[in-house]
Short mmCIF file of C-alpha atoms in Angstrom, two decimals:
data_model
loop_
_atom_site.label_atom_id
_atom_site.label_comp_id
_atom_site.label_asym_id
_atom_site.label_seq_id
_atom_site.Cartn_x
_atom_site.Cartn_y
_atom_site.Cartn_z
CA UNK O 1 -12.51 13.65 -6.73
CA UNK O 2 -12.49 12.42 -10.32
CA UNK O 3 -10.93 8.59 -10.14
CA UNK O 4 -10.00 5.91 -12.24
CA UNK O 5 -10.78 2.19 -10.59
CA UNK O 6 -8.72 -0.96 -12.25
CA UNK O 7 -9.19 -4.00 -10.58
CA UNK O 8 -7.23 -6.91 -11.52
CA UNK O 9 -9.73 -9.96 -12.56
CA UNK O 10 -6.86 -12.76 -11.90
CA UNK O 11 -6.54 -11.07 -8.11
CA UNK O 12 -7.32 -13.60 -5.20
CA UNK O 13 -10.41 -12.88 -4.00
CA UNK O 14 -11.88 -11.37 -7.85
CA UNK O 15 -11.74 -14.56 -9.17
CA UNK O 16 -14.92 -15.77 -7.91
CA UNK O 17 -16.34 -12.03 -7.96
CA UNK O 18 -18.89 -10.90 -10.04
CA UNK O 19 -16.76 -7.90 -11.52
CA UNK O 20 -20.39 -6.65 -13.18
CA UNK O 21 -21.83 -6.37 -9.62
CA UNK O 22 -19.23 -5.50 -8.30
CA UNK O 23 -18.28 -2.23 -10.35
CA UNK O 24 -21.63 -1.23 -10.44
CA UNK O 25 -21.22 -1.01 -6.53
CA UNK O 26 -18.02 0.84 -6.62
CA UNK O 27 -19.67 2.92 -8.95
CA UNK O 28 -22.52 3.57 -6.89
CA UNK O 29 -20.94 3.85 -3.45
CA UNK O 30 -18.16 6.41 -4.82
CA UNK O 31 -20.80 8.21 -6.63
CA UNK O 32 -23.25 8.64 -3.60
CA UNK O 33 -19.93 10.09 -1.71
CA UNK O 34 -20.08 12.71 -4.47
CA UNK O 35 -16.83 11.75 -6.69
CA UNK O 36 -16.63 10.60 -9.79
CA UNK O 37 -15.20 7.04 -11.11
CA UNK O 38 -14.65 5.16 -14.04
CA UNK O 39 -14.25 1.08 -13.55
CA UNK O 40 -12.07 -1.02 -15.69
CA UNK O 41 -11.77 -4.80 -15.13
CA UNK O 42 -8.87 -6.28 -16.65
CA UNK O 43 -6.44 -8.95 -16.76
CA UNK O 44 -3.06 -9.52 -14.94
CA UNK O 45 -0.98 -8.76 -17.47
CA UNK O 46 -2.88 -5.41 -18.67
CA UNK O 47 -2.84 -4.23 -14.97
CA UNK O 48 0.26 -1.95 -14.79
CA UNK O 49 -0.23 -0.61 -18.28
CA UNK O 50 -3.51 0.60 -17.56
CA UNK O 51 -3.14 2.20 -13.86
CA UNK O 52 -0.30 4.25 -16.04
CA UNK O 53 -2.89 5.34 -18.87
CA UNK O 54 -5.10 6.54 -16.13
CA UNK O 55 -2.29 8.32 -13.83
CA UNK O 56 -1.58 10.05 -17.03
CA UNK O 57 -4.86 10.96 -18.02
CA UNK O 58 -6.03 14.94 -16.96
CA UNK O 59 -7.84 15.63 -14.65
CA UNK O 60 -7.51 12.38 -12.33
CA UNK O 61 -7.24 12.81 -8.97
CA UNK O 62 -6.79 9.83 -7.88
CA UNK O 63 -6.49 5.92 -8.61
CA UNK O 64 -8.64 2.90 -6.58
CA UNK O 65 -6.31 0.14 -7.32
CA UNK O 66 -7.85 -3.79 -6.43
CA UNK O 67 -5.85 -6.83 -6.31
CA UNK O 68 -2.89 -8.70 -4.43
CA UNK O 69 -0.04 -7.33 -2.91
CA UNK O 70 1.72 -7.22 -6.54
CA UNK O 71 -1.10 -5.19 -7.94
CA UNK O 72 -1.23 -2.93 -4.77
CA UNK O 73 2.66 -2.30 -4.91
CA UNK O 74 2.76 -1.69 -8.45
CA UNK O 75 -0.43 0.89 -7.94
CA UNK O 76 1.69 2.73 -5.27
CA UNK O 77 4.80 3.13 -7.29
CA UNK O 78 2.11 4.68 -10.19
CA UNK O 79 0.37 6.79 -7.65
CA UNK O 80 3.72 8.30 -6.11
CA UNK O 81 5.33 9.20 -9.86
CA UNK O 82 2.57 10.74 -10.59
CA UNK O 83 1.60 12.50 -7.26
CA UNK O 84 -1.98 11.50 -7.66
CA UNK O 85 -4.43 9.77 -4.56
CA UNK O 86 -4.44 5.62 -4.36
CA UNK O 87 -7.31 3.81 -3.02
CA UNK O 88 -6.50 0.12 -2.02
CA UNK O 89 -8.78 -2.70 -2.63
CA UNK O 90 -7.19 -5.82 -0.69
CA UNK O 91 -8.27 -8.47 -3.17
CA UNK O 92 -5.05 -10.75 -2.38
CA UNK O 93 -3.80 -12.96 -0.09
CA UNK O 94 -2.26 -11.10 2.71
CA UNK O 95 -3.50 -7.43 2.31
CA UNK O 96 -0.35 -6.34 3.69
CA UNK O 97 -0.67 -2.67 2.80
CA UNK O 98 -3.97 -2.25 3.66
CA UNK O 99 -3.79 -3.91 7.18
CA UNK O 100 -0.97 -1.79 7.68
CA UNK O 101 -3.17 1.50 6.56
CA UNK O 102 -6.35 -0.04 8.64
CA UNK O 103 -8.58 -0.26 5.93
CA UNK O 104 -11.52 -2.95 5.96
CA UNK O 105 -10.36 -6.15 4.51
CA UNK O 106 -13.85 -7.10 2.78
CA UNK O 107 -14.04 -6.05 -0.33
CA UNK O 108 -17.43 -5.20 -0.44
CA UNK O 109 -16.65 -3.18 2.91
CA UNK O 110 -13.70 -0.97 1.79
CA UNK O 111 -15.37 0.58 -0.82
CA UNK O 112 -17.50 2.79 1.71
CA UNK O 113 -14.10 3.73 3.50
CA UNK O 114 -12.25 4.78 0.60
CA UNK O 115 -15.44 6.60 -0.66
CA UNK O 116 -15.88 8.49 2.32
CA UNK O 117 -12.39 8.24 3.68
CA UNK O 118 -9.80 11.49 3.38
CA UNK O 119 -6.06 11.54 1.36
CA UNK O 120 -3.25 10.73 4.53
CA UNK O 121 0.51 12.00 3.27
CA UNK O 122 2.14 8.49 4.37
CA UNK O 123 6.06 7.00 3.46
CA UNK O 124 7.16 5.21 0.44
CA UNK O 125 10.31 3.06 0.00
CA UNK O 126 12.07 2.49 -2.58
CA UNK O 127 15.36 0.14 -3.59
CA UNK O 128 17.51 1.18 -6.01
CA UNK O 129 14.95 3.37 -7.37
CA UNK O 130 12.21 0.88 -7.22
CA UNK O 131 9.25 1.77 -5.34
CA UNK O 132 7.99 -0.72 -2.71
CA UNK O 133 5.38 -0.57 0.24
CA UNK O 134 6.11 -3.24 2.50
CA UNK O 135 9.40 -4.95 2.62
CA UNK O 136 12.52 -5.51 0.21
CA UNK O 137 14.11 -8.99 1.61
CA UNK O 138 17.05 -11.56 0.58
CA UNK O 139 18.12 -14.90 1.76
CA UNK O 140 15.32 -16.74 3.57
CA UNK O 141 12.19 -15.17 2.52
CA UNK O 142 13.40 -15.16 -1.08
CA UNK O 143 14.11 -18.95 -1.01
CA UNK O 144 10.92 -19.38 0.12
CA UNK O 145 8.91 -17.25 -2.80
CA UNK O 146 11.11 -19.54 -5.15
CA UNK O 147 10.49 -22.42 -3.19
CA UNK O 148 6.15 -21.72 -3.49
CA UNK O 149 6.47 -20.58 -6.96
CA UNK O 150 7.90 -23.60 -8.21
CA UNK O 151 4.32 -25.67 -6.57
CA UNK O 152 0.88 -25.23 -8.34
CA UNK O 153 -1.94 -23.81 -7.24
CA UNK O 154 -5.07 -22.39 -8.19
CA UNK O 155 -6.57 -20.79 -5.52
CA UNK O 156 -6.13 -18.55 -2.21
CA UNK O 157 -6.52 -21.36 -0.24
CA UNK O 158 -3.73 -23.16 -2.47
CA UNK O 159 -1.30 -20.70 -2.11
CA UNK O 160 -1.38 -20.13 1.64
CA UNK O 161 -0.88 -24.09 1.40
CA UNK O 162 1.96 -23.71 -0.70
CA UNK O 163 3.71 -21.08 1.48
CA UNK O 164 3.61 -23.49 4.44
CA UNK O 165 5.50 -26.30 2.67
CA UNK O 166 8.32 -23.47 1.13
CA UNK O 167 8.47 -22.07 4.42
CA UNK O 168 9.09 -25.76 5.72
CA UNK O 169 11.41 -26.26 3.04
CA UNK O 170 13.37 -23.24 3.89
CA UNK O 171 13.80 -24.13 7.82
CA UNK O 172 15.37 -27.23 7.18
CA UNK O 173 17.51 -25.49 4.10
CA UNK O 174 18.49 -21.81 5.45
CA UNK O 175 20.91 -20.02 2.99
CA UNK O 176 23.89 -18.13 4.43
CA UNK O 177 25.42 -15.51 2.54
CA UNK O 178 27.76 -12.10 3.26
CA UNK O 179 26.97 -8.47 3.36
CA UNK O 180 28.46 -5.66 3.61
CA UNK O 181 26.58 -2.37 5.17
CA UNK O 182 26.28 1.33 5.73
CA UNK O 183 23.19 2.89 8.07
CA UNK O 184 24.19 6.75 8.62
CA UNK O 185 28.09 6.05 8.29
CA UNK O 186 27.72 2.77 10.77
CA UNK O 187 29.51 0.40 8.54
CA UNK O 188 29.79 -3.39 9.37
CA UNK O 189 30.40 -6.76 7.40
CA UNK O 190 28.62 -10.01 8.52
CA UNK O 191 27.38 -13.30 7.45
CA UNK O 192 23.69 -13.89 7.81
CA UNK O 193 20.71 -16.30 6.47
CA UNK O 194 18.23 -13.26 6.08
CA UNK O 195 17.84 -9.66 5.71
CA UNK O 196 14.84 -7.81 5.60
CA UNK O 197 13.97 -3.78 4.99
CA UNK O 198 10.34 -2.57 5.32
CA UNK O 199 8.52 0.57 4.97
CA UNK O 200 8.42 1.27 8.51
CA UNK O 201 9.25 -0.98 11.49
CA UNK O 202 7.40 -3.65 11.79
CA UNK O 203 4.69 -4.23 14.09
CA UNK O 204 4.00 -7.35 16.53
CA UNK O 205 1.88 -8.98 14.29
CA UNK O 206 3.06 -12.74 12.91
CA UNK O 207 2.67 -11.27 9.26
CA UNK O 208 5.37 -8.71 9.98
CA UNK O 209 3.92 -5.42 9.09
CA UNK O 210 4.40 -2.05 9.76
CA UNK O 211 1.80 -0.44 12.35
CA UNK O 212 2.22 3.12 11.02
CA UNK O 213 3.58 4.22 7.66
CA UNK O 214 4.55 7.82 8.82
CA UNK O 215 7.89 7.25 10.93
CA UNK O 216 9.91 8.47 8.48
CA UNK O 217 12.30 5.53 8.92
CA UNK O 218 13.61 1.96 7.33
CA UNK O 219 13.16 -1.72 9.38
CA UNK O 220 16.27 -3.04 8.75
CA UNK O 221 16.58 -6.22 9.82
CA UNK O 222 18.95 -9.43 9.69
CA UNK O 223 19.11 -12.93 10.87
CA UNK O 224 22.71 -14.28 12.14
CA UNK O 225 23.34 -17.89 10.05
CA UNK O 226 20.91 -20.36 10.79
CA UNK O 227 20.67 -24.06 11.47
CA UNK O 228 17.32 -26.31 11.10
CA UNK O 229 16.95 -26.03 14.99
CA UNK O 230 17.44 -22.12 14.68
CA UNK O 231 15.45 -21.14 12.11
CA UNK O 232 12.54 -23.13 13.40
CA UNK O 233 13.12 -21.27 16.73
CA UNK O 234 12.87 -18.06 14.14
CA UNK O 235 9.89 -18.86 12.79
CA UNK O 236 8.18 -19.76 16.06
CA UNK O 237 9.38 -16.49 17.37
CA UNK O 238 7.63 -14.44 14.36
CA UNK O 239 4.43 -16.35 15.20
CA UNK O 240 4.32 -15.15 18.80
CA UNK O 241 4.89 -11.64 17.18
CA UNK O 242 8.52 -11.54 19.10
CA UNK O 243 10.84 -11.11 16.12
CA UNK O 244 12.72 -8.75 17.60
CA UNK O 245 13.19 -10.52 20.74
CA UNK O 246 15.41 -13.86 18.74
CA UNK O 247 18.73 -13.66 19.61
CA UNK O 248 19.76 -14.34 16.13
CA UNK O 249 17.99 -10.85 14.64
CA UNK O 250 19.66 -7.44 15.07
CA UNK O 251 17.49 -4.47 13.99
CA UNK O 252 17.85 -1.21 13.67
CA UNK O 253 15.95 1.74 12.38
CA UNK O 254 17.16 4.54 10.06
CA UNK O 255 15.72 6.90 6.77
CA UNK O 256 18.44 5.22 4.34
CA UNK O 257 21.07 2.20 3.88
CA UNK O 258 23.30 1.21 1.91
CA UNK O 259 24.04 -2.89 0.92
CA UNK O 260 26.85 -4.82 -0.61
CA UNK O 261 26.86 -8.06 -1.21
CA UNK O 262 30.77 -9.18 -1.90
CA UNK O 263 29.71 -12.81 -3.84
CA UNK O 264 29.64 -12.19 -7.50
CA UNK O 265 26.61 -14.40 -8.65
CA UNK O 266 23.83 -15.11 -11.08
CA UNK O 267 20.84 -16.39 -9.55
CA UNK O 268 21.00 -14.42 -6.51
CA UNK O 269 17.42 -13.12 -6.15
CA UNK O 270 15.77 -10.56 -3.51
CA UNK O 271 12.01 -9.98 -2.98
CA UNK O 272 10.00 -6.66 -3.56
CA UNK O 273 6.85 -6.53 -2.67
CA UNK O 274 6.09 -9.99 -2.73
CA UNK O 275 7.59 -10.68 -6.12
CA UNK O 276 11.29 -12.51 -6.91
CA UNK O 277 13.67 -10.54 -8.64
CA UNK O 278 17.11 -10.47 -9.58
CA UNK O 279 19.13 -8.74 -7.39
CA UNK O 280 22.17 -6.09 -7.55
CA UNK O 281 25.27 -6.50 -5.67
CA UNK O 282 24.58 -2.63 -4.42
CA UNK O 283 21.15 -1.77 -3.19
CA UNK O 284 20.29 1.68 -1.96
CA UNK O 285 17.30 1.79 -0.24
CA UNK O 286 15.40 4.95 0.63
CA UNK O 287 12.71 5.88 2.54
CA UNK O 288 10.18 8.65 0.74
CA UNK O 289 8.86 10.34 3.97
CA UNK O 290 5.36 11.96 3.47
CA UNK O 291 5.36 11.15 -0.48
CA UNK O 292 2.72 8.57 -1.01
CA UNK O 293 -1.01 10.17 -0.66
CA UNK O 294 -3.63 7.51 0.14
CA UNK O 295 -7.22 7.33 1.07
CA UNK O 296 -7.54 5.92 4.56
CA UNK O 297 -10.90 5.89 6.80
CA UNK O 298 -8.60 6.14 9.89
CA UNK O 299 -6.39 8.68 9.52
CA UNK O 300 -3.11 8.31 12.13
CA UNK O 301 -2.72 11.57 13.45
CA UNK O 302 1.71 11.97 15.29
CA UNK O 303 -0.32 11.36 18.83
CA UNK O 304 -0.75 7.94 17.87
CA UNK O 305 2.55 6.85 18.40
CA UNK O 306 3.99 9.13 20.91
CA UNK O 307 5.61 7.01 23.95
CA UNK O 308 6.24 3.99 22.18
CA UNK O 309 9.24 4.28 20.88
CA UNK O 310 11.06 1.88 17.91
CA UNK O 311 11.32 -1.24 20.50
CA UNK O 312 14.93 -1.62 19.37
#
């Protein structure tokens, strides 16, 4: 395959990284697998700008992508457009998307994978035509985001710090807001503290991720209002990887949804991806079965998941 590498300098773990050494390796590895790649090392804000110079270049096949979850998501969307490979690099914090596509979480480590791993048709999401891998959420989780990114930090260690005391912050300060919804012509109208759509159920694991991208199907999740003492009791539930099982969360599964939020205002913000964004009173959201090609070193062939049903 002929690929294009970016990796984003300001990313988590790149920051203390010697990008030299560390392209050189990528370089090397990929090269050894017989493909061939061409590094770039940039900066945050030149990260989207050139993943789209390379998915529009001829003749790439594919793009190796290294950073957060921001960088990763972004990456995705680029890859999908433009029907062309992604490679992940989990340089962030969580790594959502590549613990959910069981790729090595070292750095250093994922680069044989991807080298010698094989393209996997998997599903994409998107809301409102936005692309997003892993979850689109309102209420809760984005009070928390706003919560953290109003703190300072500097490192990976600082920011997992930081999403402790938001998350605190949120427990003892739920929001509670109305929505309206349609999944496949089910219609309903409720108040809630939280709502939350992935790319895929989620999985058991305490950072809520999906187990297999290839279901075809929306999480669609929401939390009845919430009280200090309840939302604690939330929390503690998604820690012993029993989300489903709180009595304040209904979930449901489906390929596409509809969402109205009645309240005209503002500042009302939703999360993509990880990042805070305003929000739209309507949101479609969408799953893109089979769209997304990605290079995985475990590929999850339909056996996989036979017998155990959605758990809802």
């Amino acid at each position: 395959m002929n690929l294009f590498a970016v990796f984003n300098r300001d990313g988590g773990t790149f920051k203390t990284t010697d990008m030299s050494a560390y392209c050189a390796q990528a370089t090397e590895t990929f090269k050894k697998a017989g493909h061939e790649i061409e590094c770039h090392v940039v900066s945050g804000d030149k990260v989207v700008e050139t993943m789209e110079r390379a998915a529009s270049t001829n003749g790439v096949d594919g793009l190796i992508a290294g950073g957060g979850d921001g960088t990763i998501s972004a990456a995705a969307g680029i890859a999908w457009k433009s029907g062309i490979a992604l490679g992940v690099v989990p340089a962030g914090t969580m790594n959502l998307f590549a613990r959910s596509l069981k790729l090595p979480l070292d750095i250093w480590e994922v680069l044989d994978a991807l080298a010698n791993g094989v393209p996997q048709n998997i599903d994409i999401a998107s809301a409102n035509g936005k692309s997003f891998v892993h979850q689109f959420s309102a209420g809760m989780h984005a009070r928390m985001v706003r919560y953290r990114n109003s703190m300072t930090f500097g490192s990976r260690l600082g920011k997992m710090r930081a999403s402790t005391r938001a998350a605190i912050g949120v427990i003892f300060n739920p929001p509670e807001f109305e929505v309206e919804y349609n999944v496949e012509g089910e219609v309903g109208r409720r108040r809630v503290s939280a709502i939350s759509v992935s790319n895929n159920e989620f999985g058991p694991d305490p950072l809520m991720y999906a187990d297999r991208l290839d279901r075809g199907e929306l999480g669609f999740y929401t939390a009845d209002p919430l009280r200090p003492a309840t939302a604690a009791k939330l929390v503690f539930d998604i820690l012993r990887g029993r989300l489903k099982e709180n009595p304040s969360v209904t979930a449901m599964t489906a390929p596409e949804l509809e969402l109205h939020f009645p309240r005209s205002r503002h500042d009302v913000k939703c999360v993509i991806d990880g990042e805070l964004l305003p929000m739209s009173r309507d949101v479609l959201l969408k799953i893109h079965a089979g769209e997304l090609k990605v290079l995985v070193n475990q590929p999850q062939s339909p056996a996989d998941g036979e017998g155990q049903g959605s758990g809802i």
